[in-house]
Coordinates of C-alpha atoms in Angstrom, one line a residue:
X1 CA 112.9 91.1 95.8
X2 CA 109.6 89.1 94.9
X3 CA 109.0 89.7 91.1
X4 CA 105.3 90.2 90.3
X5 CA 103.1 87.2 89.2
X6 CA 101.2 87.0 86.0
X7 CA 98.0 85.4 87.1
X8 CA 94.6 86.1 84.9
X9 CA 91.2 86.7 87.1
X10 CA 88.0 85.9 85.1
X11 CA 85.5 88.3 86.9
X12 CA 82.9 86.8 85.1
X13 CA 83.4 83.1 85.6
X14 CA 81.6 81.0 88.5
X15 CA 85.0 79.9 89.4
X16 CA 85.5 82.0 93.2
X17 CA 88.4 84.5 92.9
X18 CA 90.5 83.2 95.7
X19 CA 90.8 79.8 93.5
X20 CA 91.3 81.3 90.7
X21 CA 94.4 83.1 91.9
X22 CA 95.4 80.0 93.9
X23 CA 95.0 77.7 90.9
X24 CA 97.2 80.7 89.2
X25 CA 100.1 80.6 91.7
X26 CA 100.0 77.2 91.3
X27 CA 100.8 76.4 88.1
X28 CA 103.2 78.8 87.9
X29 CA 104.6 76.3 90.7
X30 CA 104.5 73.6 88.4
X31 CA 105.8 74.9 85.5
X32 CA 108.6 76.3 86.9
X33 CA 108.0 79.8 87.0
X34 CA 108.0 79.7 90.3
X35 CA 111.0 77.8 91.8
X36 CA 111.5 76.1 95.7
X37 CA 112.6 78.8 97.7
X38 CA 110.7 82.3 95.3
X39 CA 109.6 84.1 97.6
X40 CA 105.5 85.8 96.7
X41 CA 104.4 89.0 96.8
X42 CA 103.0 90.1 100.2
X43 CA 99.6 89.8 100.7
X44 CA 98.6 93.3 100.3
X45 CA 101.2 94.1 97.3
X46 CA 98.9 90.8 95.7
X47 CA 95.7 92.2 96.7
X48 CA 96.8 95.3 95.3
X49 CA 98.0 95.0 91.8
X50 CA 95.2 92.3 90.9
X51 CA 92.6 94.3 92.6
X52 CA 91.1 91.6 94.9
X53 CA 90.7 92.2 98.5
X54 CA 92.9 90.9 101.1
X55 CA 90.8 88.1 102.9
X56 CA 90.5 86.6 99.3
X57 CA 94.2 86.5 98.3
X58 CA 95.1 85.6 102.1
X59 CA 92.5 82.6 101.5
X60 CA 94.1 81.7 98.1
X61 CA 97.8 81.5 99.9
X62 CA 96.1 79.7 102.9
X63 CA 95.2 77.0 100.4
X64 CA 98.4 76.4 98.7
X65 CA 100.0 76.1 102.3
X66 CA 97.4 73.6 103.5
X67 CA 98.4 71.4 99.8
X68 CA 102.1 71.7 101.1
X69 CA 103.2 74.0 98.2
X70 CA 103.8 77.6 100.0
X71 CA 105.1 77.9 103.5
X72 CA 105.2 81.0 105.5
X73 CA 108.2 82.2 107.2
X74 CA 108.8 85.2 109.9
X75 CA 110.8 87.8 108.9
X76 CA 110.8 86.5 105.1
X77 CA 107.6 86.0 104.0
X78 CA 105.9 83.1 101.7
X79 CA 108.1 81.2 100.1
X80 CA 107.5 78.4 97.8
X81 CA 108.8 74.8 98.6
X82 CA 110.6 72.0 97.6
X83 CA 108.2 70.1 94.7
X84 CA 105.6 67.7 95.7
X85 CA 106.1 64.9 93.8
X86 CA 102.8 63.6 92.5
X87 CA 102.2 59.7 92.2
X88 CA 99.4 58.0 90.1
X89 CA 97.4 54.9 91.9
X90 CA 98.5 52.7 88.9
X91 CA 100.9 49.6 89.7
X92 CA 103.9 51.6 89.3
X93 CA 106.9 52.2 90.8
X94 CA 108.4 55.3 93.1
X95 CA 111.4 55.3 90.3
X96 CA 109.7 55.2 87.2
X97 CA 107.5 57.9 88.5
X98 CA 110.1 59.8 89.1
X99 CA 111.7 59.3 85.7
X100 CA 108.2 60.1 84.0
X101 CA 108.3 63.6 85.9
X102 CA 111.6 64.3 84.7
X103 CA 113.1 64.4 88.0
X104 CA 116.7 62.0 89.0
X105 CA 116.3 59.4 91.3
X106 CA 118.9 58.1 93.4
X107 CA 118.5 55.2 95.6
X108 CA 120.9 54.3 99.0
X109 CA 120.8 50.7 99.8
X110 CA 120.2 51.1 103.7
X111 CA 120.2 46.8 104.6
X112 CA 120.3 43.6 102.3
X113 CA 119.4 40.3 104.4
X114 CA 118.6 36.8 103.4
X115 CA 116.8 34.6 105.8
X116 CA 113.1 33.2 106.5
X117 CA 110.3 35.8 106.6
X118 CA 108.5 37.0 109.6
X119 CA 104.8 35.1 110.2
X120 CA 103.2 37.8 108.9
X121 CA 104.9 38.6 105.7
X122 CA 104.7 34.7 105.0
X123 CA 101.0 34.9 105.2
X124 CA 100.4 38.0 103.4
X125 CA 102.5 36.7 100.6
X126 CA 100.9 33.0 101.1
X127 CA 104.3 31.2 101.5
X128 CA 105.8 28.9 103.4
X129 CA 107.6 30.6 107.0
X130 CA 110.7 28.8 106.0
X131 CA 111.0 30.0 102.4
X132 CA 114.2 31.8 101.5
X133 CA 113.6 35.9 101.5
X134 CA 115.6 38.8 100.7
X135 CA 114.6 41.7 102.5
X136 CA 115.9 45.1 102.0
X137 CA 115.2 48.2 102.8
X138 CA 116.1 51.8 100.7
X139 CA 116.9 55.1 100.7
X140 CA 115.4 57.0 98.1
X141 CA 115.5 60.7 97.3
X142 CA 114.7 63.4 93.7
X143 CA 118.3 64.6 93.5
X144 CA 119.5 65.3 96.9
X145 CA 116.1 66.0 98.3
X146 CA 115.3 62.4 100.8
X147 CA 111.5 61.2 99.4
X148 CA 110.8 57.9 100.8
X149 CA 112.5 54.7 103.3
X150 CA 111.2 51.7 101.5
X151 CA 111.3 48.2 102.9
X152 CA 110.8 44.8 100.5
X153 CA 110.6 41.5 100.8
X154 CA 111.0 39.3 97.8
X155 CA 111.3 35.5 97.5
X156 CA 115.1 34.7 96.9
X157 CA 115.2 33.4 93.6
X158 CA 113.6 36.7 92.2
X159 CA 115.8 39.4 94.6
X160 CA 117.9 41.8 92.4
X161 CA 121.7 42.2 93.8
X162 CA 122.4 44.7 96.0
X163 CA 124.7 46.6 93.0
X164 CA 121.5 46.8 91.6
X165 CA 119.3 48.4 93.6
X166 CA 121.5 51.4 94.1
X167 CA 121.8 51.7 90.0
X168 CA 118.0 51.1 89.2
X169 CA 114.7 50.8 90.2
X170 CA 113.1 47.5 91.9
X171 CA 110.8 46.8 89.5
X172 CA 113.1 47.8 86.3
X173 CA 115.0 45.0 87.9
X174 CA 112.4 42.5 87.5
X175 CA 111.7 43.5 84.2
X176 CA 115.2 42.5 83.5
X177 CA 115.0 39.0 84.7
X178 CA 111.5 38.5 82.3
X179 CA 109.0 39.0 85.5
X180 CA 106.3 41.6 84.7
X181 CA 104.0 42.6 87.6
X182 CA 100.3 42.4 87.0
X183 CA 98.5 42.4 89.9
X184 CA 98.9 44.2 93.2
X185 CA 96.5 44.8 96.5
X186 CA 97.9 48.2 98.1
X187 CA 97.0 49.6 101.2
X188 CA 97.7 53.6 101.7
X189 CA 97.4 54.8 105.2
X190 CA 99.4 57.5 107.7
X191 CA 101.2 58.0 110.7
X192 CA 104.1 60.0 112.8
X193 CA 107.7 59.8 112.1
X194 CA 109.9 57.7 114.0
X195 CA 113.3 59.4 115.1
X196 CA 115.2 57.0 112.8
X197 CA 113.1 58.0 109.7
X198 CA 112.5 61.5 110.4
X199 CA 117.2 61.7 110.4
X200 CA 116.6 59.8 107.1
X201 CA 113.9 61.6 105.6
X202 CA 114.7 65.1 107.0
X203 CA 111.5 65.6 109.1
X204 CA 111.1 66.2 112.8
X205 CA 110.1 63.0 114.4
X206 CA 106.3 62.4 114.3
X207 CA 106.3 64.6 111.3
X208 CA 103.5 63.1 109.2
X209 CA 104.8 60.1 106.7
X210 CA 102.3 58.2 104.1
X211 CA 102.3 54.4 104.1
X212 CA 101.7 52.1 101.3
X213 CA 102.0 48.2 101.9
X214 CA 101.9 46.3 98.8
X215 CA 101.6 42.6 97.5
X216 CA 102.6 42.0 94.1
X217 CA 102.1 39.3 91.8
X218 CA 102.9 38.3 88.5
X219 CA 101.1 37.3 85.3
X220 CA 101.1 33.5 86.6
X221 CA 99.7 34.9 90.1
X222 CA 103.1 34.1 92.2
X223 CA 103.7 36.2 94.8
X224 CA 106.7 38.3 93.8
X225 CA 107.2 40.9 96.8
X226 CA 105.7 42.5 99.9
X227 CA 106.3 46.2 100.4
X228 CA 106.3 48.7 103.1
X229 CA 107.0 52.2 102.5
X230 CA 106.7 55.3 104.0
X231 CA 106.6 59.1 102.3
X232 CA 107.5 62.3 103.1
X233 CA 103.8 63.8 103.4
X234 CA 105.7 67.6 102.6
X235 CA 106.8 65.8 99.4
X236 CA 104.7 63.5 98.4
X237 CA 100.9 62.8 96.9
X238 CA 98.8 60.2 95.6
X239 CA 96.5 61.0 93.0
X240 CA 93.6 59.5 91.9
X241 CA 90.3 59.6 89.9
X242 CA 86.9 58.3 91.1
X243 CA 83.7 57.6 89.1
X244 CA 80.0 57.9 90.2
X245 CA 78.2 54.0 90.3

């Protein structure tokens, strides 16, 4: 049985009431007070005790689905999902993120290669097509929950083991050998699941993923590492802040 939510409605504020109560809901999502799989209230039982009407706690609900935070089920109602987990557009990594959110990531090395790069990663990163490259490509979920397949491509003489990668994050692991990223160009786009990541990641196939592709550098300007990565779009947001010119 749903227990009733605490949520304050300001009457007199310009704020509209179905954001209000959807702004409500969901910080009581992010604080915990509301954990994956509570089920709400019904609609009218909402409408009800807080004395709104029903289109406007239906539109408040509505909302919260459309951010990936409620989902509605037949025959159980709406329930609330697994955490999104919200990423900064800083130069940081999926890891520390996670770490910073107090959540536990865990990382499955899926493929370790050394060879030559492909033509295009050699001219993205600016090197020569016969330089030595590790690539690999990881698994990495928040507990047991599967958040992202990432895919790297690092100069040999900077590549962290493969022991490594399972026990920390890429980027810790260039901290440890002295290399400090400073400078990345990032492109963030989207697309369908393939089969193979949609097993990996848990989704149905074309199930939407966001894509990040990312060439890193260091405080000398060497090219350190090409990324491409895809996210769980259930899971998984970018956030950013923009400024008027």
């Amino acid at each position: 049985m749903p227990a009733p939510l605490d949520v304050a409605i300001d009457r007199s504020s310009p704020v509209p009431l179905y954001f209000q109560l959807a702004q409500g809901i969901e910080n009581a999502i992010l604080e915990g007070r509301l954990a994956p799989g509570d089920r709400l209230e019904n609609e009218l039982d909402l409408a009800k005790r807080l004395n709104l009407s029903r289109p406007t706690t239906r539109q408040a609900i509505q909302a919260l689905v459309d951010k990936g935070l409620l989902m509605r089920r037949r025959g159980v109602g709406t329930q609330v999902v697994q955490n999104q987990v919200r990423r900064p557009v800083e130069l940081t990594s999926l890891y520390d993120d996670l770490l910073t959110a107090g959540q536990e990531p865990t990382t499955e090395l899926l493929d370790y290669q050394l060879g030559a790069p492909d033509p295009d990663i050699a001219e993205e990163l600016g090197v020569p097509e016969d330089a030595r490259f590790v690539t690999f490509r990881r698994l990495r979920r928040a507990g047991s929950a599967p958040l992202a397949v990432m895919t790297n491509y690092v100069p040999a003489e900077f590549a962290p083991a493969p022991d490594q990668l399972e026990l920390h994050g890429f980027y810790e692991c260039l901290r440890a050998k002295g290399i400090h990223i400073a400078l990345a160009r990032q492109r963030i786009g989207a697309r369908g699941a393939t089969r193979a990541e949609a097993q990996l990641l848990d989704e149905r196939t074309n199930a939407p993923l966001l894509t990040m592709q990312r060439v890193a550098f260091d405080d000398s300007g060497r090219p350190i590492e090409m990324g491409r990565h895809v996210y769980r779009a259930s899971r998984h947001f970018f956030d950013t802040t923009v400024l008027s010119r």
